[in-house]
Tab-separated table of C-alpha atoms and ligand atoms in Angstrom:
chain	number	residue	atom	x	y	z
A	8	UNK	CA	-98.147	-37.381	-30.373
A	9	UNK	CA	-99.113	-40.861	-29.839
A	10	UNK	CA	-100.871	-42.404	-32.759
A	11	UNK	CA	-99.997	-46.173	-33.009
A	12	UNK	CA	-100.325	-46.080	-36.762
A	13	UNK	CA	-99.144	-49.277	-37.664
A	14	UNK	CA	-101.408	-51.291	-35.583
A	15	UNK	CA	-104.445	-49.217	-35.676
A	16	UNK	CA	-105.158	-49.428	-39.090
A	17	UNK	CA	-103.972	-53.019	-38.842
A	18	UNK	CA	-106.556	-54.701	-41.534
A	19	UNK	CA	-108.667	-57.119	-40.124
A	20	UNK	CA	-106.799	-59.783	-41.520
A	21	UNK	CA	-102.922	-58.560	-40.223
A	22	UNK	CA	-105.047	-58.495	-37.482
A	23	UNK	CA	-106.129	-61.621	-36.817
A	24	UNK	CA	-102.894	-63.013	-37.641
A	25	UNK	CA	-101.302	-60.795	-35.323
A	26	UNK	CA	-103.812	-62.606	-32.238
A	27	UNK	CA	-103.458	-66.809	-33.288
A	28	UNK	CA	-99.517	-65.361	-33.098
A	29	UNK	CA	-99.614	-64.097	-29.572
A	30	UNK	CA	-103.076	-66.086	-28.259
A	31	UNK	CA	-100.437	-69.107	-28.569
A	32	UNK	CA	-97.680	-67.104	-27.345
A	33	UNK	CA	-100.185	-66.596	-24.560
A	34	UNK	CA	-100.815	-70.196	-24.059
A	35	UNK	CA	-97.466	-70.571	-23.327
A	36	UNK	CA	-97.033	-68.354	-21.315
A	37	UNK	CA	-100.541	-69.147	-19.003
A	38	UNK	CA	-99.492	-73.041	-19.200
A	39	UNK	CA	-95.978	-72.019	-16.255
A	40	UNK	CA	-99.243	-70.801	-13.810
A	41	UNK	CA	-99.902	-73.259	-11.592
A	42	UNK	CA	-104.176	-72.099	-12.747
A	43	UNK	CA	-102.830	-73.132	-15.884
A	44	UNK	CA	-100.691	-75.560	-15.654
A	45	UNK	CA	-102.864	-78.116	-14.233
A	46	UNK	CA	-105.893	-77.519	-16.014
A	47	UNK	CA	-104.500	-77.437	-19.343
A	48	UNK	CA	-102.581	-80.825	-18.813
A	49	UNK	CA	-105.858	-82.192	-16.958
A	50	UNK	CA	-107.463	-81.399	-21.103
A	51	UNK	CA	-104.737	-82.091	-23.309
A	52	UNK	CA	-104.911	-77.964	-24.122
A	53	UNK	CA	-101.301	-76.942	-25.844
A	54	UNK	CA	-100.284	-73.403	-28.212
A	55	UNK	CA	-100.290	-76.262	-31.126
A	56	UNK	CA	-104.559	-76.537	-30.391
A	57	UNK	CA	-104.626	-72.944	-32.265
A	58	UNK	CA	-104.448	-72.756	-35.702
A	59	UNK	CA	-106.998	-69.862	-36.050
A	60	UNK	CA	-108.910	-67.630	-33.532
A	61	UNK	CA	-112.118	-69.469	-33.094
A	62	UNK	CA	-109.673	-72.612	-31.572
A	63	UNK	CA	-109.926	-70.221	-29.122
A	64	UNK	CA	-113.452	-71.522	-28.569
A	65	UNK	CA	-112.252	-75.323	-27.335
A	66	UNK	CA	-110.329	-73.725	-24.173
A	67	UNK	CA	-112.145	-73.621	-20.865
A	68	UNK	CA	-113.250	-70.467	-19.385
A	69	UNK	CA	-111.659	-68.448	-16.783
A	70	UNK	CA	-113.915	-67.104	-13.619
A	71	UNK	CA	-113.710	-64.570	-11.007
A	72	UNK	CA	-114.844	-67.362	-8.634
A	73	UNK	CA	-110.875	-68.857	-9.934
A	74	UNK	CA	-109.026	-65.932	-9.464
A	75	UNK	CA	-110.543	-66.030	-5.758
A	76	UNK	CA	-110.308	-69.684	-5.273
A	77	UNK	CA	-106.111	-69.782	-6.037
A	78	UNK	CA	-105.427	-66.199	-3.993
A	79	UNK	CA	-102.940	-65.275	-4.466
A	80	UNK	CA	-99.884	-66.861	-6.844
A	81	UNK	CA	-101.910	-69.744	-8.339
A	82	UNK	CA	-102.439	-67.913	-11.746
A	83	UNK	CA	-99.138	-66.196	-11.923
A	84	UNK	CA	-96.624	-67.171	-14.877
A	85	UNK	CA	-93.579	-65.685	-14.300
A	86	UNK	CA	-91.368	-65.987	-10.954
A	87	UNK	CA	-92.609	-63.299	-8.095
A	88	UNK	CA	-89.329	-61.489	-8.107
A	89	UNK	CA	-89.457	-60.744	-12.216
A	90	UNK	CA	-93.161	-58.727	-11.573
A	91	UNK	CA	-92.874	-55.043	-10.276
A	92	UNK	CA	-96.515	-54.060	-9.443
A	93	UNK	CA	-100.445	-55.294	-8.324
A	94	UNK	CA	-103.535	-54.484	-8.338
A	95	UNK	CA	-106.309	-55.915	-6.592
A	96	UNK	CA	-110.043	-55.226	-5.687
A	97	UNK	CA	-111.299	-54.850	-3.102
A	98	UNK	CA	-112.482	-57.736	-1.730
A	99	UNK	CA	-116.040	-57.189	-0.246
A	100	UNK	CA	-117.367	-59.900	-0.799
A	101	UNK	CA	-114.793	-62.744	-0.478
A	102	UNK	CA	-111.158	-63.258	-1.261
A	103	UNK	CA	-110.202	-60.320	-3.318
A	104	UNK	CA	-109.012	-60.950	-6.700
A	105	UNK	CA	-105.551	-59.640	-7.623
A	106	UNK	CA	-103.449	-59.090	-11.453
A	107	UNK	CA	-99.842	-59.242	-11.461
A	108	UNK	CA	-97.979	-57.077	-14.006
A	109	UNK	CA	-94.200	-57.194	-15.044
A	110	UNK	CA	-92.416	-54.047	-16.249
A	111	UNK	CA	-93.640	-55.448	-20.074
A	112	UNK	CA	-97.252	-55.651	-18.605
A	113	UNK	CA	-96.859	-52.387	-17.261
A	114	UNK	CA	-95.326	-50.710	-20.314
A	115	UNK	CA	-97.778	-51.637	-23.395
A	116	UNK	CA	-100.638	-51.077	-20.635
A	117	UNK	CA	-99.850	-47.245	-20.562
A	118	UNK	CA	-99.256	-47.911	-24.833
A	119	UNK	CA	-102.837	-48.903	-24.408
A	120	UNK	CA	-104.035	-45.564	-22.328
A	121	UNK	CA	-101.532	-43.468	-24.645
A	122	UNK	CA	-103.780	-44.655	-28.079
A	123	UNK	CA	-107.117	-44.627	-25.770
A	124	UNK	CA	-106.840	-40.765	-25.193
A	125	UNK	CA	-104.909	-39.705	-28.317
A	126	UNK	CA	-107.722	-41.648	-30.308
A	127	UNK	CA	-110.011	-39.217	-28.073
A	128	UNK	CA	-109.039	-36.369	-29.148
A	129	UNK	CA	-106.221	-35.811	-26.689
A	130	UNK	CA	-102.872	-34.448	-26.797
A	131	UNK	CA	-99.139	-33.777	-25.700
A	132	UNK	CA	-100.915	-30.061	-24.930
A	133	UNK	CA	-103.208	-30.648	-22.724
A	134	UNK	CA	-103.139	-30.554	-19.162
A	135	UNK	CA	-105.351	-33.467	-17.840
A	136	UNK	CA	-106.821	-34.089	-14.216
A	137	UNK	CA	-106.831	-37.306	-13.307
A	138	UNK	CA	-109.663	-36.752	-10.066
A	139	UNK	CA	-109.458	-40.554	-9.673
A	140	UNK	CA	-108.764	-42.902	-6.709
A	141	UNK	CA	-104.722	-43.539	-6.499
A	142	UNK	CA	-103.750	-46.863	-4.968
A	143	UNK	CA	-105.278	-49.713	-5.522
A	144	UNK	CA	-107.710	-49.767	-7.620
A	145	UNK	CA	-106.138	-48.787	-11.545
A	146	UNK	CA	-107.860	-45.984	-12.485
A	147	UNK	CA	-105.121	-44.192	-10.605
A	148	UNK	CA	-102.174	-45.341	-11.869
A	149	UNK	CA	-103.640	-46.573	-15.059
A	150	UNK	CA	-104.277	-42.812	-15.947
A	151	UNK	CA	-101.647	-42.243	-15.025
A	152	UNK	CA	-98.742	-43.683	-16.872
A	153	UNK	CA	-100.588	-43.403	-19.975
A	154	UNK	CA	-101.386	-39.888	-19.472
A	155	UNK	CA	-97.514	-39.313	-19.612
A	156	UNK	CA	-96.651	-41.463	-21.674
A	157	UNK	CA	-98.266	-39.002	-24.446
A	158	UNK	CA	-96.903	-36.486	-22.992
A	159	UNK	CA	-99.612	-34.026	-21.211
A	160	UNK	CA	-99.192	-32.329	-18.096
A	161	UNK	CA	-100.128	-34.322	-15.463
A	162	UNK	CA	-102.262	-33.394	-12.083
A	163	UNK	CA	-102.689	-36.544	-10.208
A	164	UNK	CA	-105.394	-35.144	-8.231
A	165	UNK	CA	-107.031	-38.065	-6.381
A	166	UNK	CA	-110.629	-38.883	-5.671
A	167	UNK	CA	-113.457	-36.085	-3.521
A	168	UNK	CA	-112.744	-32.533	-2.147
A	169	UNK	CA	-114.877	-30.970	-4.634
A	170	UNK	CA	-112.988	-27.835	-3.753
A	171	UNK	CA	-109.369	-28.431	-3.879
A	172	UNK	CA	-110.635	-30.347	-7.738
A	173	UNK	CA	-111.769	-27.378	-8.906
A	174	UNK	CA	-108.431	-25.043	-7.781
A	175	UNK	CA	-107.012	-26.927	-9.615
A	176	UNK	CA	-108.880	-26.606	-12.446
A	177	UNK	CA	-108.534	-22.725	-11.935
A	178	UNK	CA	-104.936	-22.764	-11.445
A	179	UNK	CA	-103.375	-24.536	-13.617
A	180	UNK	CA	-105.829	-24.269	-16.253
A	181	UNK	CA	-106.681	-27.960	-17.024
A	182	UNK	CA	-108.229	-29.217	-20.498
A	183	UNK	CA	-108.926	-32.983	-19.760
A	184	UNK	CA	-110.692	-34.878	-16.468
A	185	UNK	CA	-111.444	-38.495	-16.084
A	186	UNK	CA	-114.003	-39.282	-13.579
A	187	UNK	CA	-116.223	-41.435	-12.845
A	188	UNK	CA	-120.231	-39.732	-13.645
A	189	UNK	CA	-121.478	-40.509	-10.675
A	190	UNK	CA	-119.337	-37.707	-9.793
A	191	UNK	CA	-119.167	-35.030	-11.822
A	192	UNK	CA	-123.416	-34.549	-10.924
A	193	UNK	CA	-122.076	-33.012	-7.532
A	194	UNK	CA	-118.688	-31.356	-8.507
A	195	UNK	CA	-120.731	-29.269	-10.573
A	196	UNK	CA	-123.371	-28.402	-7.898
A	197	UNK	CA	-119.803	-27.200	-6.434
A	198	UNK	CA	-118.594	-25.080	-9.160
A	199	UNK	CA	-122.407	-23.645	-8.686
A	200	UNK	CA	-122.625	-23.012	-5.124
A	201	UNK	CA	-119.424	-21.838	-5.676
A	202	UNK	CA	-121.133	-19.378	-8.124
A	203	UNK	CA	-118.877	-20.587	-10.804
A	204	UNK	CA	-119.661	-22.190	-14.226
A	205	UNK	CA	-117.310	-24.702	-15.457
A	206	UNK	CA	-118.060	-23.114	-19.302
A	207	UNK	CA	-116.537	-19.508	-18.272
A	208	UNK	CA	-114.855	-20.349	-14.714
A	209	UNK	CA	-112.545	-23.392	-16.710
A	210	UNK	CA	-110.374	-24.426	-19.145
A	211	UNK	CA	-111.964	-27.950	-19.882
A	212	UNK	CA	-112.420	-29.600	-22.822
A	213	UNK	CA	-113.181	-32.903	-22.726
A	214	UNK	CA	-113.866	-35.046	-20.068
A	215	UNK	CA	-112.872	-38.857	-19.826
A	216	UNK	CA	-115.957	-40.855	-18.202
A	217	UNK	CA	-116.332	-44.570	-16.979
A	218	UNK	CA	-115.684	-47.503	-14.248
A	219	UNK	CA	-119.043	-47.400	-13.755
A	220	UNK	CA	-122.266	-48.258	-16.269
A	221	UNK	CA	-123.953	-45.008	-17.133
A	222	UNK	CA	-126.189	-44.046	-20.167
A	223	UNK	CA	-126.476	-41.698	-23.239
A	224	UNK	CA	-128.527	-39.733	-20.847
A	225	UNK	CA	-125.982	-39.357	-18.225
A	226	UNK	CA	-123.063	-38.367	-21.450
A	227	UNK	CA	-124.925	-36.157	-22.617
A	228	UNK	CA	-125.990	-33.537	-19.314
A	229	UNK	CA	-122.074	-33.797	-18.316
A	230	UNK	CA	-121.760	-32.623	-21.746
A	231	UNK	CA	-123.751	-29.534	-21.437
A	232	UNK	CA	-123.252	-29.281	-17.259
A	233	UNK	CA	-119.479	-28.827	-18.275
A	234	UNK	CA	-119.923	-27.573	-22.225
A	235	UNK	CA	-117.539	-30.071	-22.947
A	236	UNK	CA	-117.242	-33.227	-25.334
A	237	UNK	CA	-117.616	-36.427	-22.696
A	238	UNK	CA	-115.945	-39.974	-23.724
A	239	UNK	CA	-116.851	-42.993	-22.363
A	240	UNK	CA	-113.903	-45.409	-20.541
A	241	UNK	CA	-113.842	-48.552	-20.124
A	242	UNK	CA	-111.903	-51.386	-18.414
A	243	UNK	CA	-111.722	-53.737	-15.818
A	244	UNK	CA	-108.579	-54.423	-13.487
A	245	UNK	CA	-108.401	-58.169	-14.777
A	246	UNK	CA	-107.607	-56.648	-17.916
A	247	UNK	CA	-105.798	-54.239	-16.710
A	248	UNK	CA	-108.003	-51.564	-15.846
A	249	UNK	CA	-108.251	-48.659	-17.883
A	250	UNK	CA	-107.285	-48.657	-21.842
A	251	UNK	CA	-109.402	-51.394	-22.920
A	252	UNK	CA	-111.992	-49.227	-24.964
A	253	UNK	CA	-111.879	-46.062	-25.114
A	254	UNK	CA	-114.138	-43.661	-27.651
A	255	UNK	CA	-112.985	-42.525	-30.883
A	256	UNK	CA	-114.108	-39.057	-31.459
A	257	UNK	CA	-116.777	-40.475	-33.313
A	258	UNK	CA	-118.058	-41.276	-30.408
A	259	UNK	CA	-120.180	-44.206	-31.917
A	260	UNK	CA	-118.731	-46.959	-30.091
A	261	UNK	CA	-115.188	-47.808	-28.174
A	262	UNK	CA	-112.755	-49.464	-30.070
A	263	UNK	CA	-111.762	-52.576	-28.051
A	264	UNK	CA	-108.439	-53.061	-28.474
A	265	UNK	CA	-107.454	-56.255	-30.959
A	266	UNK	CA	-103.829	-56.360	-30.444
A	267	UNK	CA	-104.156	-57.019	-26.853
A	268	UNK	CA	-107.347	-58.437	-26.555
A	269	UNK	CA	-109.463	-60.704	-27.553
A	270	UNK	CA	-112.884	-60.646	-27.749
A	271	UNK	CA	-116.018	-63.234	-27.600
A	272	UNK	CA	-119.403	-61.941	-26.840
A	273	UNK	CA	-121.553	-65.215	-26.190
A	274	UNK	CA	-124.874	-66.223	-24.855
A	275	UNK	CA	-124.690	-65.704	-20.900
A	276	UNK	CA	-127.156	-69.176	-20.705
A	277	UNK	CA	-125.800	-71.097	-23.669
A	278	UNK	CA	-121.892	-69.755	-24.071
A	279	UNK	CA	-122.119	-69.733	-27.435
A	280	UNK	CA	-121.619	-66.755	-29.782
A	281	UNK	CA	-124.502	-64.644	-30.240
A	282	UNK	CA	-125.120	-63.481	-33.327
A	283	UNK	CA	-123.218	-60.548	-35.060
A	284	UNK	CA	-124.401	-57.784	-33.989
A	285	UNK	CA	-126.214	-58.864	-30.898
A	286	UNK	CA	-125.803	-58.521	-26.907
A	287	UNK	CA	-124.400	-60.870	-24.961
A	288	UNK	CA	-121.743	-61.408	-22.273
A	289	UNK	CA	-118.342	-60.263	-23.214
A	290	UNK	CA	-115.644	-62.562	-22.504
A	291	UNK	CA	-111.489	-61.881	-23.153
A	292	UNK	CA	-108.130	-62.786	-23.563
A	293	UNK	CA	-105.228	-60.824	-22.383
A	294	UNK	CA	-102.936	-60.825	-26.189
A	295	UNK	CA	-99.898	-59.184	-24.284
A	296	UNK	CA	-99.769	-59.985	-20.862
A	297	UNK	CA	-96.229	-61.573	-19.280
A	298	UNK	CA	-96.806	-62.252	-15.789
A	299	UNK	CA	-100.735	-63.245	-15.743
A	300	UNK	CA	-102.038	-63.705	-18.877
A	301	UNK	CA	-105.561	-64.598	-18.993
A	302	UNK	CA	-107.120	-67.028	-21.157
A	303	UNK	CA	-111.425	-66.442	-22.040
A	304	UNK	CA	-112.191	-64.358	-19.093
A	305	UNK	CA	-115.590	-64.034	-18.114
A	306	UNK	CA	-116.340	-60.821	-17.591
A	307	UNK	CA	-120.018	-60.528	-17.026
A	308	UNK	CA	-120.164	-57.398	-18.361
A	309	UNK	CA	-123.263	-57.260	-21.409
A	310	UNK	CA	-122.271	-55.857	-24.775
A	311	UNK	CA	-122.303	-56.132	-28.827
A	312	UNK	CA	-120.068	-55.595	-31.409
A	313	UNK	CA	-121.168	-52.825	-33.067
A	314	UNK	CA	-121.317	-53.987	-37.198
A	315	UNK	CA	-119.162	-52.017	-39.715
A	316	UNK	CA	-116.437	-50.097	-39.490
A	317	UNK	CA	-115.472	-46.605	-38.075
A	318	UNK	CA	-115.721	-43.577	-39.345
A	319	UNK	CA	-111.762	-42.557	-38.137
A	320	UNK	CA	-110.746	-45.552	-40.045
A	321	UNK	CA	-109.384	-47.377	-37.309
A	322	UNK	CA	-110.280	-50.984	-37.442
A	323	UNK	CA	-110.736	-51.757	-34.313
A	324	UNK	CA	-114.139	-53.821	-33.586
A	325	UNK	CA	-116.179	-51.122	-31.593
A	326	UNK	CA	-118.081	-52.318	-28.939
A	327	UNK	CA	-121.664	-50.723	-27.440
A	328	UNK	CA	-121.927	-48.828	-23.832
A	329	UNK	CA	-121.933	-51.580	-21.520
A	330	UNK	CA	-126.208	-52.323	-20.841
A	331	UNK	CA	-125.225	-53.748	-17.447
A	332	UNK	CA	-123.616	-56.177	-15.734
A	333	UNK	CA	-125.131	-60.187	-15.629
A	334	UNK	CA	-125.557	-59.829	-11.912
A	335	UNK	CA	-125.948	-56.413	-12.201
A	336	UNK	CA	-129.998	-57.690	-13.426
A	337	UNK	CA	-132.810	-58.105	-10.882
A	338	UNK	CA	-135.830	-59.542	-11.328
A	339	UNK	CA	-139.488	-57.727	-9.882
A	340	UNK	CA	-142.521	-58.922	-9.889
A	341	UNK	CA	-141.615	-61.539	-12.710
A	342	UNK	CA	-139.692	-58.773	-14.844
A	343	UNK	CA	-136.168	-58.712	-15.463
A	344	UNK	CA	-134.231	-55.084	-14.763
A	345	UNK	CA	-131.403	-53.749	-15.506
A	346	UNK	CA	-130.630	-50.450	-12.752
A	347	UNK	CA	-129.462	-49.223	-16.545
A	348	UNK	CA	-133.414	-49.039	-18.339
A	349	UNK	CA	-134.293	-47.163	-14.825
A	350	UNK	CA	-131.636	-44.697	-15.294
A	351	UNK	CA	-132.402	-43.921	-18.749
A	352	UNK	CA	-136.543	-43.113	-18.183
A	353	UNK	CA	-134.789	-40.816	-15.222
A	354	UNK	CA	-132.286	-38.772	-17.145
A	355	UNK	CA	-134.546	-38.464	-20.244
A	356	UNK	CA	-136.656	-36.214	-17.380
A	357	UNK	CA	-135.161	-32.516	-17.185
A	358	UNK	CA	-136.470	-31.767	-13.379
A	359	UNK	CA	-134.098	-34.853	-12.579
A	360	UNK	CA	-130.912	-34.575	-11.047
A	361	UNK	CA	-128.278	-37.525	-11.378
A	362	UNK	CA	-128.745	-39.623	-7.949
A	363	UNK	CA	-131.040	-42.235	-7.713
A	364	UNK	CA	-130.914	-45.269	-5.875
A	365	UNK	CA	-133.290	-48.179	-6.636
A	366	UNK	CA	-134.194	-50.236	-3.185
A	367	UNK	CA	-135.942	-53.793	-3.533
A	368	UNK	CA	-138.070	-54.523	-0.721
A	369	UNK	CA	-140.526	-57.005	0.785
A	370	UNK	CA	-143.701	-55.015	2.412
A	371	UNK	CA	-146.023	-56.608	3.864
A	372	UNK	CA	-145.440	-60.167	1.878
A	373	UNK	CA	-144.883	-58.130	-1.725
A	374	UNK	CA	-141.417	-57.048	-3.410
A	375	UNK	CA	-141.116	-54.055	-4.140
A	376	UNK	CA	-139.104	-51.597	-6.500
A	377	UNK	CA	-138.515	-47.779	-4.353
A	378	UNK	CA	-136.821	-45.642	-6.411
A	379	UNK	CA	-135.582	-42.661	-4.829
A	380	UNK	CA	-135.147	-40.252	-6.795
A	381	UNK	CA	-133.467	-36.943	-6.403
A	382	UNK	CA	-134.561	-33.526	-8.143
A	383	UNK	CA	-134.609	-29.926	-8.099
A	384	UNK	CA	-134.639	-28.083	-5.269
A	385	UNK	CA	-136.880	-25.503	-6.164
A	386	UNK	CA	-139.404	-28.351	-6.760
A	387	UNK	CA	-139.636	-28.830	-2.597
A	388	UNK	CA	-141.656	-24.678	-2.270
A	389	UNK	CA	-144.054	-26.012	-0.956
A	390	UNK	CA	-145.916	-27.231	-4.188
A	391	UNK	CA	-147.664	-30.698	-3.344
A	392	UNK	CA	-149.815	-30.893	-6.179
A	393	UNK	CA	-147.105	-30.479	-8.251
A	394	UNK	CA	-144.716	-33.228	-6.549
A	395	UNK	CA	-147.102	-35.629	-7.631
A	396	UNK	CA	-147.662	-35.059	-10.505
A	397	UNK	CA	-144.312	-35.584	-11.023
A	398	UNK	CA	-143.945	-38.975	-9.259
A	399	UNK	CA	-147.196	-40.156	-11.088
A	400	UNK	CA	-145.109	-39.116	-14.318
A	401	UNK	CA	-141.899	-40.683	-13.391
A	402	UNK	CA	-143.604	-43.985	-11.988
A	403	UNK	CA	-145.760	-44.005	-15.495
A	404	UNK	CA	-142.476	-43.870	-17.682
A	405	UNK	CA	-140.764	-46.758	-15.518
A	406	UNK	CA	-143.463	-49.397	-15.540
A	407	UNK	CA	-143.442	-48.303	-19.288
A	408	UNK	CA	-139.849	-49.476	-19.449
A	409	UNK	CA	-139.265	-52.713	-17.317
A	410	UNK	CA	-142.962	-53.870	-17.334
A	411	UNK	CA	-143.560	-53.380	-13.135
A	412	UNK	CA	-144.717	-50.384	-11.435
A	413	UNK	CA	-142.259	-49.135	-9.061
A	414	UNK	CA	-143.089	-46.390	-6.032
A	415	UNK	CA	-141.513	-43.122	-6.706
A	416	UNK	CA	-140.101	-41.087	-4.086
A	417	UNK	CA	-138.669	-37.749	-4.866
A	418	UNK	CA	-136.232	-36.324	-2.756
A	419	UNK	CA	-134.287	-33.253	-1.855
A	420	UNK	CA	-130.332	-32.946	-3.764
A	421	UNK	CA	-127.920	-35.036	-2.124
A	422	UNK	CA	-130.804	-36.845	0.167
A	423	UNK	CA	-129.209	-39.882	-1.269
A	424	UNK	CA	-125.530	-41.549	0.311
A	425	UNK	CA	-122.679	-41.152	-2.064
A	426	UNK	CA	-119.466	-42.436	-0.804
A	427	UNK	CA	-116.181	-41.573	-2.615
A	428	UNK	CA	-116.072	-44.693	-5.232
A	429	UNK	CA	-118.653	-45.785	-7.834
A	430	UNK	CA	-122.371	-44.934	-7.262
A	431	UNK	CA	-124.117	-48.269	-5.944
A	432	UNK	CA	-127.662	-48.105	-7.925
A	433	UNK	CA	-130.042	-51.198	-5.907
A	434	UNK	CA	-129.726	-51.981	-2.975
A	435	UNK	CA	-131.995	-55.407	-2.563
A	436	UNK	CA	-133.087	-56.036	1.165
A	437	UNK	CA	-135.280	-58.860	-0.095
A	438	UNK	CA	-131.205	-60.943	0.333
A	439	UNK	CA	-130.378	-58.304	2.360
A	440	UNK	CA	-127.084	-57.344	0.142
A	441	UNK	CA	-126.051	-54.942	-2.265
A	442	UNK	CA	-126.049	-56.259	-5.568
A	443	UNK	CA	-124.314	-52.753	-7.907
A	444	UNK	CA	-120.708	-52.657	-5.734
B	6	LIG	P1	-115.197	-54.018	-10.009
B	6	LIG	O1	-115.660	-55.390	-10.726
B	6	LIG	O2	-114.656	-54.260	-7.935
B	6	LIG	O3	-115.644	-52.623	-9.681
B	6	LIG	P2	-113.085	-53.210	-11.670
B	6	LIG	O4	-112.258	-51.440	-11.274
B	6	LIG	O5	-112.321	-53.662	-12.394
B	6	LIG	O6	-113.597	-53.563	-10.745
B	6	LIG	O7	-113.904	-52.448	-11.887
B	6	LIG	C1	-115.073	-53.490	-13.849
B	6	LIG	C2	-115.829	-53.352	-13.789
B	6	LIG	O8	-116.575	-51.804	-13.984
B	6	LIG	C3	-116.319	-53.963	-15.614
B	6	LIG	O9	-116.030	-55.026	-15.308
B	6	LIG	C4	-117.881	-52.653	-15.889
B	6	LIG	O10	-118.733	-53.640	-15.382
B	6	LIG	C5	-117.636	-51.788	-15.041
B	6	LIG	N1	-117.078	-50.818	-15.900
B	6	LIG	C6	-115.842	-50.043	-16.215
B	6	LIG	N2	-115.938	-48.880	-17.494
B	6	LIG	C7	-117.186	-48.893	-17.086
B	6	LIG	C8	-117.800	-48.034	-18.554
B	6	LIG	N3	-117.622	-47.632	-19.274
B	6	LIG	N4	-119.281	-48.479	-18.449
B	6	LIG	C9	-119.821	-49.571	-18.180
B	6	LIG	N5	-119.343	-49.299	-16.760
B	6	LIG	C10	-117.786	-49.926	-16.550
B	7	LIG	ZN1	-113.278	-44.811	-34.341
C-alpha cells in the first residue's frame, strides 16, 4: 500500500501553508549555490521576501539556458560529496543539462513515484515491467525506485527488443507496464507478427504512458489495442523526472504534487498568470529538493489547471494533458501549428497507423508541410483510387484543423524511421534542424 493520505487529502489552506514554509526553506537552500547566491544577492532577495505563495511572482525565472551556462556545478547547493546521483539530458544542442540529487532527494522522488503509481491503481500485488531506457534518462531509475517502494515485483526490462519484452511479459505474468506511447504501436505490431494478442496472451491490465506528448486519441488506441487502462505520466528531468504529475483512476487530468512542486501557469509572452483554467506555460519550483533546488523554472510545456475538484478526493491540482511545448510550435503558410493538432486529426481516422512525420521544406520557393502517414498494409494492394481518396480526406481534415494545406503522403507501416527514444514528429528542413527532439 502506498497512499499518502495525510498529504494527498490535505486541505487547500494547509497545502498553501506547507508551500510557503517549504518555499522559504528552498530559497535558503538555493542561495548556497553559486547561481542563486549571485542572482539573489544582486536583487536583494532572501527567504524573508516570502510570506504568501503569491510572493513568488517577485522572484526571477530560471531557464534551460541558465542551466546550460552554469553547467555543471553552478546550481549545486550542497558540497559535492553529499550528492549521490546525477541525471542529464543528451546535450545534442549544446551543453547538456544536469540535475544532482542527495539521498533525501532520491528518497522523496521515490515517494512521489510510488504515490503516483498507487494513484493510477497500481498495487504491490502487481508485476511491473519498466520498458524504458535505464541510465542518464530519468524514466528508468525514476520508475524503478517508485515501483520498488510501492512493493511490486519489478522487471527492469529497459527499452527496445520487442520480442524479449513480449517474452518477459508472458514468462512472469506482467500486469502493469510503463513505456513511451510511440513505442506501444510498434510493440503491438510485433505481438501480431507473432500471432499473439495482448488481451489473450498476457495478463496486462494497466499501461503507464508518458515522457512525450500524445493525444487523447492515441491513449484510446493504446487502451483498445492492449485491452487495458492507460494512464498519463508527466515529468521532466529538471523536476526529477517522472512523478511530477500523474493521472488517477478517474482519468480526468493529472494530479500535480503540490507539496513537492509549486505550480504557476503563465502567459508565455507577458509572463503574467493566465486566467483560471486557461492554457499557458507551466512554470515550476521545487519545494522539497536539497542538492539542486530550482525556482520558477520555465518548462516551456503548455497546459492548464483543470478547475474544480477531482472525484477521487485528492486535493492537489490537476493539469490537463500537455498541449505541446512552446518551442514545438511551427509556423507554416502564416498559420501557427502544434504537432499534436495534426496527430489529433490523424488518429481519429481508423485506417491510419500510429506513426507519422511532419517535414517542413521549401519546395520551389514555397514553404510546404509534408505529412507522411503510415496506413495499414492492406491499403497497398494496388487500388490507387482508394489511396487517393484517403489521402484527400486526410489533407482536408488537417487543413480544417490547422488552416494550412499539407501535402499528404501515405506510406506503408515501418517506413518512418524510428529510434529507441522519444518519437521525432517534426523535421524542419527550412532551418536544417530537428524541432521536436
Ligand atoms: P528532454 O527535454 O530531453 O525530452 P526530459 O526527459 O526531461 O528531457 O523530457 C521532459 C519533457 O518531455 C517535458 O518537458 C515534456 O515536454 C515532455 N513530456 C514528459 N511527459 C509528458 C507527457 N506525459 N505528456 C506530454 N509531454 C510529456
Ligand atoms: Zn483524482
